[in-house]
PDB file of C-alpha atoms (C1' of nucleotides) in Angstrom:
ATOM      1  CA  UNK A   1      -6.692  30.800  10.175  1.00  0.00           C
ATOM      2  CA  UNK A   2      -5.591  31.115   6.557  1.00  0.00           C
ATOM      3  CA  UNK A   3      -2.356  29.343   7.474  1.00  0.00           C
ATOM      4  CA  UNK A   4      -4.377  26.491   8.945  1.00  0.00           C
ATOM      5  CA  UNK A   5      -6.611  26.155   5.891  1.00  0.00           C
ATOM      6  CA  UNK A   6      -3.494  26.209   3.697  1.00  0.00           C
ATOM      7  CA  UNK A   7      -2.098  23.382   5.799  1.00  0.00           C
ATOM      8  CA  UNK A   8      -5.258  21.374   5.181  1.00  0.00           C
ATOM      9  CA  UNK A   9      -5.019  22.132   1.474  1.00  0.00           C
ATOM     10  CA  UNK A  10      -1.560  20.586   1.557  1.00  0.00           C
ATOM     11  CA  UNK A  11      -2.969  17.505   3.293  1.00  0.00           C
ATOM     12  CA  UNK A  12      -5.732  17.235   0.691  1.00  0.00           C
ATOM     13  CA  UNK A  13      -3.443  15.771  -1.951  1.00  0.00           C
ATOM     14  CA  UNK A  14      -2.595  12.103  -1.527  1.00  0.00           C
ATOM     15  CA  UNK A  15       1.021  12.461  -2.649  1.00  0.00           C
ATOM     16  CA  UNK A  16       1.682  15.287  -0.212  1.00  0.00           C
ATOM     17  CA  UNK A  17      -0.053  13.523   2.665  1.00  0.00           C
ATOM     18  CA  UNK A  18       2.028  10.411   2.041  1.00  0.00           C
ATOM     19  CA  UNK A  19       5.202  12.516   1.978  1.00  0.00           C
ATOM     20  CA  UNK A  20       4.390  14.172   5.287  1.00  0.00           C
ATOM     21  CA  UNK A  21       3.561  10.887   6.965  1.00  0.00           C
ATOM     22  CA  UNK A  22       6.859   9.446   5.717  1.00  0.00           C
ATOM     23  CA  UNK A  23       8.835  12.442   6.937  1.00  0.00           C
ATOM     24  CA  UNK A  24       7.196  12.035  10.350  1.00  0.00           C
ATOM     25  CA  UNK A  25       9.594   9.172  11.086  1.00  0.00           C
ATOM     26  CA  UNK A  26      12.762  10.197   9.236  1.00  0.00           C
ATOM     27  CA  UNK A  27      14.312  12.609   6.787  1.00  0.00           C
ATOM     28  CA  UNK A  28      14.372  11.458   3.172  1.00  0.00           C
ATOM     29  CA  UNK A  29      15.742  12.700  -0.133  1.00  0.00           C
ATOM     30  CA  UNK A  30      13.733  13.155  -3.310  1.00  0.00           C
ATOM     31  CA  UNK A  31      14.847   9.947  -4.978  1.00  0.00           C
ATOM     32  CA  UNK A  32      14.026   7.921  -1.881  1.00  0.00           C
ATOM     33  CA  UNK A  33      10.539   9.431  -1.798  1.00  0.00           C
ATOM     34  CA  UNK A  34      10.093   8.686  -5.506  1.00  0.00           C
ATOM     35  CA  UNK A  35      11.190   5.093  -4.975  1.00  0.00           C
ATOM     36  CA  UNK A  36       9.065   4.479  -1.907  1.00  0.00           C
ATOM     37  CA  UNK A  37       5.911   5.955  -3.404  1.00  0.00           C
ATOM     38  CA  UNK A  38       6.634   4.974  -7.016  1.00  0.00           C
ATOM     39  CA  UNK A  39       5.946   8.478  -8.285  1.00  0.00           C
ATOM     40  CA  UNK A  40       7.785  10.611 -10.842  1.00  0.00           C
ATOM     41  CA  UNK A  41      10.564  12.959  -9.763  1.00  0.00           C
ATOM     42  CA  UNK A  42       9.002  16.206 -11.056  1.00  0.00           C
ATOM     43  CA  UNK A  43       5.753  15.330  -9.335  1.00  0.00           C
ATOM     44  CA  UNK A  44       7.430  14.674  -6.002  1.00  0.00           C
ATOM     45  CA  UNK A  45       9.671  17.747  -6.305  1.00  0.00           C
ATOM     46  CA  UNK A  46       6.726  19.960  -7.087  1.00  0.00           C
ATOM     47  CA  UNK A  47       4.797  18.782  -4.055  1.00  0.00           C
ATOM     48  CA  UNK A  48       7.885  19.154  -1.867  1.00  0.00           C
ATOM     49  CA  UNK A  49       8.201  22.741  -3.093  1.00  0.00           C
ATOM     50  CA  UNK A  50       4.652  23.457  -1.966  1.00  0.00           C
ATOM     51  CA  UNK A  51       5.328  21.968   1.449  1.00  0.00           C
ATOM     52  CA  UNK A  52       8.546  23.976   1.723  1.00  0.00           C
ATOM     53  CA  UNK A  53       6.833  27.185   0.615  1.00  0.00           C
ATOM     54  CA  UNK A  54       4.391  26.954   3.492  1.00  0.00           C
ATOM     55  CA  UNK A  55       7.199  26.216   5.943  1.00  0.00           C
ATOM     56  CA  UNK A  56       6.059  22.700   6.836  1.00  0.00           C
ATOM     57  CA  UNK A  57       9.319  21.034   5.888  1.00  0.00           C
ATOM     58  CA  UNK A  58      13.023  21.897   5.802  1.00  0.00           C
ATOM     59  CA  UNK A  59      15.604  20.978   3.173  1.00  0.00           C
ATOM     60  CA  UNK A  60      19.307  20.382   3.553  1.00  0.00           C
ATOM     61  CA  UNK A  61      21.760  19.491   0.816  1.00  0.00           C
ATOM     62  CA  UNK A  62      24.306  16.717   1.328  1.00  0.00           C
ATOM     63  CA  UNK A  63      26.441  16.288  -1.745  1.00  0.00           C
ATOM     64  CA  UNK A  64      24.121  15.630  -4.634  1.00  0.00           C
ATOM     65  CA  UNK A  65      21.151  14.814  -2.411  1.00  0.00           C
ATOM     66  CA  UNK A  66      18.665  17.163  -0.850  1.00  0.00           C
ATOM     67  CA  UNK A  67      17.157  15.775   2.307  1.00  0.00           C
ATOM     68  CA  UNK A  68      13.753  16.890   3.453  1.00  0.00           C
ATOM     69  CA  UNK A  69      12.561  16.777   7.030  1.00  0.00           C
ATOM     70  CA  UNK A  70       9.415  17.727   8.883  1.00  0.00           C
ATOM     71  CA  UNK A  71       9.642  20.916  10.921  1.00  0.00           C
ATOM     72  CA  UNK A  72       8.672  20.411  14.542  1.00  0.00           C
ATOM     73  CA  UNK A  73       7.635  23.926  15.439  1.00  0.00           C
ATOM     74  CA  UNK A  74       3.886  23.561  14.954  1.00  0.00           C
ATOM     75  CA  UNK A  75       2.459  21.200  17.534  1.00  0.00           C
ATOM     76  CA  UNK A  76      -1.037  21.179  16.055  1.00  0.00           C
ATOM     77  CA  UNK A  77       0.251  19.961  12.712  1.00  0.00           C
ATOM     78  CA  UNK A  78       2.302  17.239  14.381  1.00  0.00           C
ATOM     79  CA  UNK A  79      -0.667  16.148  16.437  1.00  0.00           C
ATOM     80  CA  UNK A  80      -2.876  15.850  13.363  1.00  0.00           C
ATOM     81  CA  UNK A  81      -0.295  13.705  11.602  1.00  0.00           C
ATOM     82  CA  UNK A  82      -0.028  11.537  14.705  1.00  0.00           C
ATOM     83  CA  UNK A  83      -3.806  11.147  14.770  1.00  0.00           C
ATOM     84  CA  UNK A  84      -3.673   9.778  11.237  1.00  0.00           C
ATOM     85  CA  UNK A  85      -0.846   7.404  12.104  1.00  0.00           C
ATOM     86  CA  UNK A  86      -2.928   6.137  15.024  1.00  0.00           C
ATOM     87  CA  UNK A  87      -5.468   5.002  12.393  1.00  0.00           C
ATOM     88  CA  UNK A  88      -2.815   3.634  10.061  1.00  0.00           C
ATOM     89  CA  UNK A  89      -4.635   0.322   9.667  1.00  0.00           C
ATOM     90  CA  UNK A  90      -7.339   2.188   7.778  1.00  0.00           C
ATOM     91  CA  UNK A  91      -4.747   3.384   5.257  1.00  0.00           C
ATOM     92  CA  UNK A  92      -2.752   0.395   3.972  1.00  0.00           C
ATOM     93  CA  UNK A  93      -0.866   2.454   1.417  1.00  0.00           C
ATOM     94  CA  UNK A  94       0.630   4.533   4.233  1.00  0.00           C
ATOM     95  CA  UNK A  95       1.586   1.385   6.077  1.00  0.00           C
ATOM     96  CA  UNK A  96       3.361   0.071   2.984  1.00  0.00           C
ATOM     97  CA  UNK A  97       5.130   3.389   2.449  1.00  0.00           C
ATOM     98  CA  UNK A  98       6.493   3.346   5.972  1.00  0.00           C
ATOM     99  CA  UNK A  99       7.585  -0.272   5.698  1.00  0.00           C
ATOM    100  CA  UNK A 100       9.408   0.513   2.463  1.00  0.00           C
ATOM    101  CA  UNK A 101      11.024   3.551   4.056  1.00  0.00           C
ATOM    102  CA  UNK A 102      12.754   1.347   6.574  1.00  0.00           C
ATOM    103  CA  UNK A 103      15.442   0.601   4.014  1.00  0.00           C
ATOM    104  CA  UNK A 104      15.032   3.671   1.877  1.00  0.00           C
ATOM    105  CA  UNK A 105      18.710   3.775   0.916  1.00  0.00           C
ATOM    106  CA  UNK A 106      18.106   1.071  -1.657  1.00  0.00           C
ATOM    107  CA  UNK A 107      16.392   3.727  -3.797  1.00  0.00           C
ATOM    108  CA  UNK A 108      19.678   5.619  -4.145  1.00  0.00           C
ATOM    109  CA  UNK A 109      21.293   4.279  -7.298  1.00  0.00           C
ATOM    110  CA  UNK A 110      24.989   4.448  -6.560  1.00  0.00           C
ATOM    111  CA  UNK A 111      24.790   3.836  -2.814  1.00  0.00           C
TER     112      UNK A 111
ATOM    113  CA  UNK B   1      -7.109   7.254   1.751  1.00  0.00           C
ATOM    114  CA  UNK B   2      -9.055   9.179  -0.868  1.00  0.00           C
ATOM    115  CA  UNK B   3     -11.821   9.704   1.677  1.00  0.00           C
ATOM    116  CA  UNK B   4      -9.285  11.164   4.086  1.00  0.00           C
ATOM    117  CA  UNK B   5      -7.804  13.537   1.504  1.00  0.00           C
ATOM    118  CA  UNK B   6     -11.332  14.602   0.573  1.00  0.00           C
ATOM    119  CA  UNK B   7     -11.955  15.352   4.228  1.00  0.00           C
ATOM    120  CA  UNK B   8      -8.875  17.570   4.293  1.00  0.00           C
ATOM    121  CA  UNK B   9     -10.019  19.289   1.133  1.00  0.00           C
ATOM    122  CA  UNK B  10     -13.233  20.140   2.960  1.00  0.00           C
ATOM    123  CA  UNK B  11     -11.214  21.562   5.854  1.00  0.00           C
ATOM    124  CA  UNK B  12      -9.112  23.628   3.443  1.00  0.00           C
ATOM    125  CA  UNK B  13     -11.815  26.227   2.930  1.00  0.00           C
ATOM    126  CA  UNK B  14     -12.235  28.729   5.747  1.00  0.00           C
ATOM    127  CA  UNK B  15     -16.023  28.850   5.529  1.00  0.00           C
ATOM    128  CA  UNK B  16     -16.335  25.065   5.727  1.00  0.00           C
ATOM    129  CA  UNK B  17     -13.841  24.793   8.566  1.00  0.00           C
ATOM    130  CA  UNK B  18     -15.751  27.410  10.545  1.00  0.00           C
ATOM    131  CA  UNK B  19     -19.012  25.555   9.903  1.00  0.00           C
ATOM    132  CA  UNK B  20     -17.599  22.257  11.127  1.00  0.00           C
ATOM    133  CA  UNK B  21     -16.135  23.819  14.257  1.00  0.00           C
ATOM    134  CA  UNK B  22     -19.491  25.429  14.985  1.00  0.00           C
ATOM    135  CA  UNK B  23     -21.394  22.181  14.477  1.00  0.00           C
ATOM    136  CA  UNK B  24     -18.986  20.498  16.890  1.00  0.00           C
ATOM    137  CA  UNK B  25     -20.900  22.035  19.781  1.00  0.00           C
ATOM    138  CA  UNK B  26     -24.481  22.158  18.500  1.00  0.00           C
ATOM    139  CA  UNK B  27     -26.752  21.700  15.524  1.00  0.00           C
ATOM    140  CA  UNK B  28     -27.549  24.850  13.580  1.00  0.00           C
ATOM    141  CA  UNK B  29     -29.747  25.844  10.655  1.00  0.00           C
ATOM    142  CA  UNK B  30     -28.558  27.649   7.534  1.00  0.00           C
ATOM    143  CA  UNK B  31     -29.762  31.090   8.575  1.00  0.00           C
ATOM    144  CA  UNK B  32     -28.088  30.770  11.958  1.00  0.00           C
ATOM    145  CA  UNK B  33     -24.823  29.858  10.277  1.00  0.00           C
ATOM    146  CA  UNK B  34     -25.175  32.802   7.894  1.00  0.00           C
ATOM    147  CA  UNK B  35     -25.833  35.143  10.797  1.00  0.00           C
ATOM    148  CA  UNK B  36     -22.998  33.884  12.979  1.00  0.00           C
ATOM    149  CA  UNK B  37     -20.415  33.943  10.197  1.00  0.00           C
ATOM    150  CA  UNK B  38     -21.873  36.909   8.320  1.00  0.00           C
ATOM    151  CA  UNK B  39     -21.785  35.051   5.014  1.00  0.00           C
ATOM    152  CA  UNK B  40     -24.335  34.857   2.208  1.00  0.00           C
ATOM    153  CA  UNK B  41     -26.961  32.121   2.166  1.00  0.00           C
ATOM    154  CA  UNK B  42     -26.020  30.571  -1.191  1.00  0.00           C
ATOM    155  CA  UNK B  43     -22.397  30.434  -0.124  1.00  0.00           C
ATOM    156  CA  UNK B  44     -23.222  28.707   3.157  1.00  0.00           C
ATOM    157  CA  UNK B  45     -25.698  26.338   1.511  1.00  0.00           C
ATOM    158  CA  UNK B  46     -23.205  25.369  -1.134  1.00  0.00           C
ATOM    159  CA  UNK B  47     -20.545  24.521   1.407  1.00  0.00           C
ATOM    160  CA  UNK B  48     -23.051  22.605   3.512  1.00  0.00           C
ATOM    161  CA  UNK B  49     -23.939  20.581   0.426  1.00  0.00           C
ATOM    162  CA  UNK B  50     -20.304  19.606  -0.009  1.00  0.00           C
ATOM    163  CA  UNK B  51     -20.042  18.562   3.622  1.00  0.00           C
ATOM    164  CA  UNK B  52     -23.258  16.580   3.307  1.00  0.00           C
ATOM    165  CA  UNK B  53     -22.132  14.928   0.083  1.00  0.00           C
ATOM    166  CA  UNK B  54     -19.084  13.498   1.799  1.00  0.00           C
ATOM    167  CA  UNK B  55     -21.193  12.303   4.725  1.00  0.00           C
ATOM    168  CA  UNK B  56     -19.569  14.548   7.326  1.00  0.00           C
ATOM    169  CA  UNK B  57     -22.816  16.163   8.425  1.00  0.00           C
ATOM    170  CA  UNK B  58     -26.496  15.240   8.671  1.00  0.00           C
ATOM    171  CA  UNK B  59     -29.506  17.387   7.892  1.00  0.00           C
ATOM    172  CA  UNK B  60     -32.957  17.316   9.398  1.00  0.00           C
ATOM    173  CA  UNK B  61     -35.896  19.504   8.484  1.00  0.00           C
ATOM    174  CA  UNK B  62     -38.033  21.147  11.181  1.00  0.00           C
ATOM    175  CA  UNK B  63     -40.781  23.216   9.630  1.00  0.00           C
ATOM    176  CA  UNK B  64     -39.098  25.742   7.353  1.00  0.00           C
ATOM    177  CA  UNK B  65     -35.676  25.190   8.861  1.00  0.00           C
ATOM    178  CA  UNK B  66     -33.092  22.597   7.979  1.00  0.00           C
ATOM    179  CA  UNK B  67     -30.798  21.823  10.851  1.00  0.00           C
ATOM    180  CA  UNK B  68     -27.318  20.519  10.229  1.00  0.00           C
ATOM    181  CA  UNK B  69     -25.329  18.461  12.683  1.00  0.00           C
ATOM    182  CA  UNK B  70     -21.941  16.828  12.744  1.00  0.00           C
ATOM    183  CA  UNK B  71     -21.950  13.060  12.303  1.00  0.00           C
ATOM    184  CA  UNK B  72     -20.130  11.257  15.083  1.00  0.00           C
ATOM    185  CA  UNK B  73     -19.198   8.055  13.305  1.00  0.00           C
ATOM    186  CA  UNK B  74     -15.652   8.967  12.302  1.00  0.00           C
ATOM    187  CA  UNK B  75     -13.474   9.291  15.376  1.00  0.00           C
ATOM    188  CA  UNK B  76     -10.423  10.528  13.470  1.00  0.00           C
ATOM    189  CA  UNK B  77     -12.339  13.463  12.040  1.00  0.00           C
ATOM    190  CA  UNK B  78     -13.718  14.344  15.468  1.00  0.00           C
ATOM    191  CA  UNK B  79     -10.283  14.152  16.996  1.00  0.00           C
ATOM    192  CA  UNK B  80      -8.827  16.489  14.395  1.00  0.00           C
ATOM    193  CA  UNK B  81     -11.560  19.042  15.025  1.00  0.00           C
ATOM    194  CA  UNK B  82     -10.914  18.744  18.761  1.00  0.00           C
ATOM    195  CA  UNK B  83      -7.205  19.331  18.174  1.00  0.00           C
ATOM    196  CA  UNK B  84      -8.046  22.586  16.434  1.00  0.00           C
ATOM    197  CA  UNK B  85     -10.379  23.650  19.226  1.00  0.00           C
ATOM    198  CA  UNK B  86      -7.580  22.993  21.716  1.00  0.00           C
ATOM    199  CA  UNK B  87      -5.640  25.719  19.891  1.00  0.00           C
ATOM    200  CA  UNK B  88      -8.627  28.023  19.625  1.00  0.00           C
ATOM    201  CA  UNK B  89      -6.690  30.988  20.997  1.00  0.00           C
ATOM    202  CA  UNK B  90      -4.657  30.976  17.799  1.00  0.00           C
ATOM    203  CA  UNK B  91      -7.864  31.401  15.761  1.00  0.00           C
ATOM    204  CA  UNK B  92      -9.850  34.350  17.162  1.00  0.00           C
ATOM    205  CA  UNK B  93     -12.455  34.186  14.404  1.00  0.00           C
ATOM    206  CA  UNK B  94     -13.412  30.694  15.541  1.00  0.00           C
ATOM    207  CA  UNK B  95     -13.638  31.887  19.105  1.00  0.00           C
ATOM    208  CA  UNK B  96     -15.969  34.693  18.042  1.00  0.00           C
ATOM    209  CA  UNK B  97     -18.087  32.322  15.968  1.00  0.00           C
ATOM    210  CA  UNK B  98     -18.586  30.025  18.932  1.00  0.00           C
ATOM    211  CA  UNK B  99     -19.410  32.904  21.248  1.00  0.00           C
ATOM    212  CA  UNK B 100     -22.000  34.178  18.779  1.00  0.00           C
ATOM    213  CA  UNK B 101     -23.439  30.678  18.429  1.00  0.00           C
ATOM    214  CA  UNK B 102     -24.369  30.668  22.088  1.00  0.00           C
ATOM    215  CA  UNK B 103     -27.492  32.633  21.259  1.00  0.00           C
ATOM    216  CA  UNK B 104     -27.833  31.617  17.643  1.00  0.00           C
ATOM    217  CA  UNK B 105     -31.637  31.836  17.719  1.00  0.00           C
ATOM    218  CA  UNK B 106     -31.430  35.606  17.359  1.00  0.00           C
ATOM    219  CA  UNK B 107     -30.476  35.041  13.713  1.00  0.00           C
ATOM    220  CA  UNK B 108     -33.882  33.502  13.007  1.00  0.00           C
ATOM    221  CA  UNK B 109     -36.056  36.378  11.871  1.00  0.00           C
ATOM    222  CA  UNK B 110     -39.476  35.456  13.162  1.00  0.00           C
ATOM    223  CA  UNK B 111     -38.267  33.611  16.282  1.00  0.00           C
TER     224      UNK B 111
ATOM    225  C1'  DT C   1      36.141  16.576 -20.125  1.00  0.00           C
ATOM    226  C1'  DA C   2      32.134  13.472 -20.928  1.00  0.00           C
ATOM    227  C1'  DC C   3      28.652  11.098 -18.604  1.00  0.00           C
ATOM    228  C1'  DT C   4      25.465   9.924 -14.899  1.00  0.00           C
ATOM    229  C1'  DT C   5      22.622  10.914 -11.030  1.00  0.00           C
ATOM    230  C1'  DA C   6      19.849  14.195  -8.332  1.00  0.00           C
ATOM    231  C1'  DT C   7      16.957  17.909  -8.290  1.00  0.00           C
ATOM    232  C1'  DA C   8      14.285  22.159  -9.530  1.00  0.00           C
ATOM    233  C1'  DT C   9      11.504  24.508 -12.457  1.00  0.00           C
ATOM    234  C1'  DA C  10       9.139  26.218 -16.651  1.00  0.00           C
ATOM    235  C1'  DA C  11       5.533  25.574 -20.111  1.00  0.00           C
ATOM    236  C1'  DC C  12       1.265  23.766 -21.240  1.00  0.00           C
ATOM    237  C1'  DC C  13      -3.290  21.792 -20.396  1.00  0.00           C
ATOM    238  C1'  DA C  14      -7.443  19.773 -18.512  1.00  0.00           C
ATOM    239  C1'  DA C  15     -10.093  19.631 -14.504  1.00  0.00           C
ATOM    240  C1'  DA C  16     -11.654  21.392 -10.238  1.00  0.00           C
ATOM    241  C1'  DT C  17     -12.805  25.244  -7.189  1.00  0.00           C
ATOM    242  C1'  DG C  18     -15.183  29.112  -5.153  1.00  0.00           C
ATOM    243  C1'  DC C  19     -17.926  33.100  -5.759  1.00  0.00           C
ATOM    244  C1'  DG C  20     -21.884  36.124  -7.046  1.00  0.00           C
ATOM    245  C1'  DT C  21     -26.324  36.457  -9.223  1.00  0.00           C
ATOM    246  C1'  DA C  22     -30.551  34.666 -10.275  1.00  0.00           C
ATOM    247  C1'  DT C  23     -34.124  31.484  -9.622  1.00  0.00           C
ATOM    248  C1'  DA C  24     -36.975  27.617  -7.921  1.00  0.00           C
ATOM    249  C1'  DT C  25     -39.207  25.219  -4.086  1.00  0.00           C
ATOM    250  C1'  DA C  26     -41.039  24.639   0.562  1.00  0.00           C
ATOM    251  C1'  DT C  27     -43.141  26.278   4.636  1.00  0.00           C
ATOM    252  C1'  DG C  28     -45.596  29.485   7.453  1.00  0.00           C
ATOM    253  C1'  DT C  29     -48.527  33.646   8.016  1.00  0.00           C
ATOM    254  C1'  DA C  30     -51.771  37.415   7.075  1.00  0.00           C
TER     255       DA C  30
ATOM    256  C1'  DT D   1     -54.468  33.595  -2.017  1.00  0.00           C
ATOM    257  C1'  DA D   2     -50.533  36.815  -1.543  1.00  0.00           C
ATOM    258  C1'  DC D   3     -46.379  37.461   0.790  1.00  0.00           C
ATOM    259  C1'  DA D   4     -42.241  36.611   3.608  1.00  0.00           C
ATOM    260  C1'  DT D   5     -38.784  33.510   5.199  1.00  0.00           C
ATOM    261  C1'  DA D   6     -35.718  29.479   4.535  1.00  0.00           C
ATOM    262  C1'  DT D   7     -33.165  26.850   1.574  1.00  0.00           C
ATOM    263  C1'  DA D   8     -31.174  24.548  -2.638  1.00  0.00           C
ATOM    264  C1'  DT D   9     -29.316  24.829  -6.929  1.00  0.00           C
ATOM    265  C1'  DA D  10     -28.037  26.329 -11.717  1.00  0.00           C
ATOM    266  C1'  DC D  11     -25.218  29.376 -14.505  1.00  0.00           C
ATOM    267  C1'  DG D  12     -21.196  31.947 -15.786  1.00  0.00           C
ATOM    268  C1'  DC D  13     -16.560  33.318 -14.640  1.00  0.00           C
ATOM    269  C1'  DA D  14     -11.954  33.875 -12.945  1.00  0.00           C
ATOM    270  C1'  DT D  15      -8.580  31.336 -10.400  1.00  0.00           C
ATOM    271  C1'  DT D  16      -6.253  27.438  -8.755  1.00  0.00           C
ATOM    272  C1'  DT D  17      -4.677  22.898  -9.114  1.00  0.00           C
ATOM    273  C1'  DG D  18      -2.188  18.794 -10.428  1.00  0.00           C
ATOM    274  C1'  DG D  19      -0.065  16.296 -13.991  1.00  0.00           C
ATOM    275  C1'  DT D  20       3.191  15.502 -17.982  1.00  0.00           C
ATOM    276  C1'  DT D  21       7.050  16.719 -20.762  1.00  0.00           C
ATOM    277  C1'  DA D  22      11.083  19.157 -21.438  1.00  0.00           C
ATOM    278  C1'  DT D  23      14.948  21.552 -19.790  1.00  0.00           C
ATOM    279  C1'  DA D  24      18.453  23.619 -16.710  1.00  0.00           C
ATOM    280  C1'  DT D  25      21.660  23.270 -12.826  1.00  0.00           C
ATOM    281  C1'  DA D  26      24.565  20.918  -9.475  1.00  0.00           C
ATOM    282  C1'  DA D  27      27.430  17.302  -7.891  1.00  0.00           C
ATOM    283  C1'  DG D  28      30.009  13.006  -8.493  1.00  0.00           C
ATOM    284  C1'  DT D  29      32.645   9.729 -11.409  1.00  0.00           C
ATOM    285  C1'  DA D  30      35.346   7.716 -15.147  1.00  0.00           C
TER     286       DA D  30
END
DNA sequence: TACTTATATAACCAAATGCGTATATATGTA
DNA sequence: TACATATATACGCATTTGGTTATATAAGTA
């Protein structure tokens, strides 16, 4: 029960909710998330740390990048995120985020 | 989007989440909620006020009692609560709450 | 090696949160 | 009217939260 309320606390911040909805479709690194959402790096990193601490996401380093991905073990959490995506037309900012994420690589400087 | 994150903030407190899951099946007054959850009246009232302020629940006075009920206008919110109830076996306290709510009238003193 | 990019994290601060206690109001009853 | 029940809300307090700025580490490149 306390794990579930902690999950909802994570969803209660707009930045974190946007991150989770982005990670629902693909893994992304910090600088891609910053670019897509137009948010500062420390802010994004801090929220990612909270998501990682509760075991909602995984991280994996590839060279200088650290890629984050959504863990798929908790079906309830996945279902809730899917419910939100089913109402995506009510949340234009999420729609824009996902559109931008379709060529996320452009937010990596050297590429 | 901010309305959605506010909804999740409401769900992020155990007392409020229990209240919402209880109201999913029937309307209840404050003293019934206190009795079922074994929580103090000011605590329950305060959380009900937050739920009311965001328009998640309705209140209706009947004599000295004020009955609270879940509003049914937002389908996403209802779906999320249903998702949780589908996993009710993972949350025994919720199961107990709902069992106790089946004869909630016993928590009204004069009855 | 010097520099750039990517990332994490610490320090600080203002605002929000949740709780307990106390109190005020409304309704019903003796 | 006096009292009990039901409920809302204000006050004070300790904790948490989220943001910004600054800094430290790691990896790649010239």
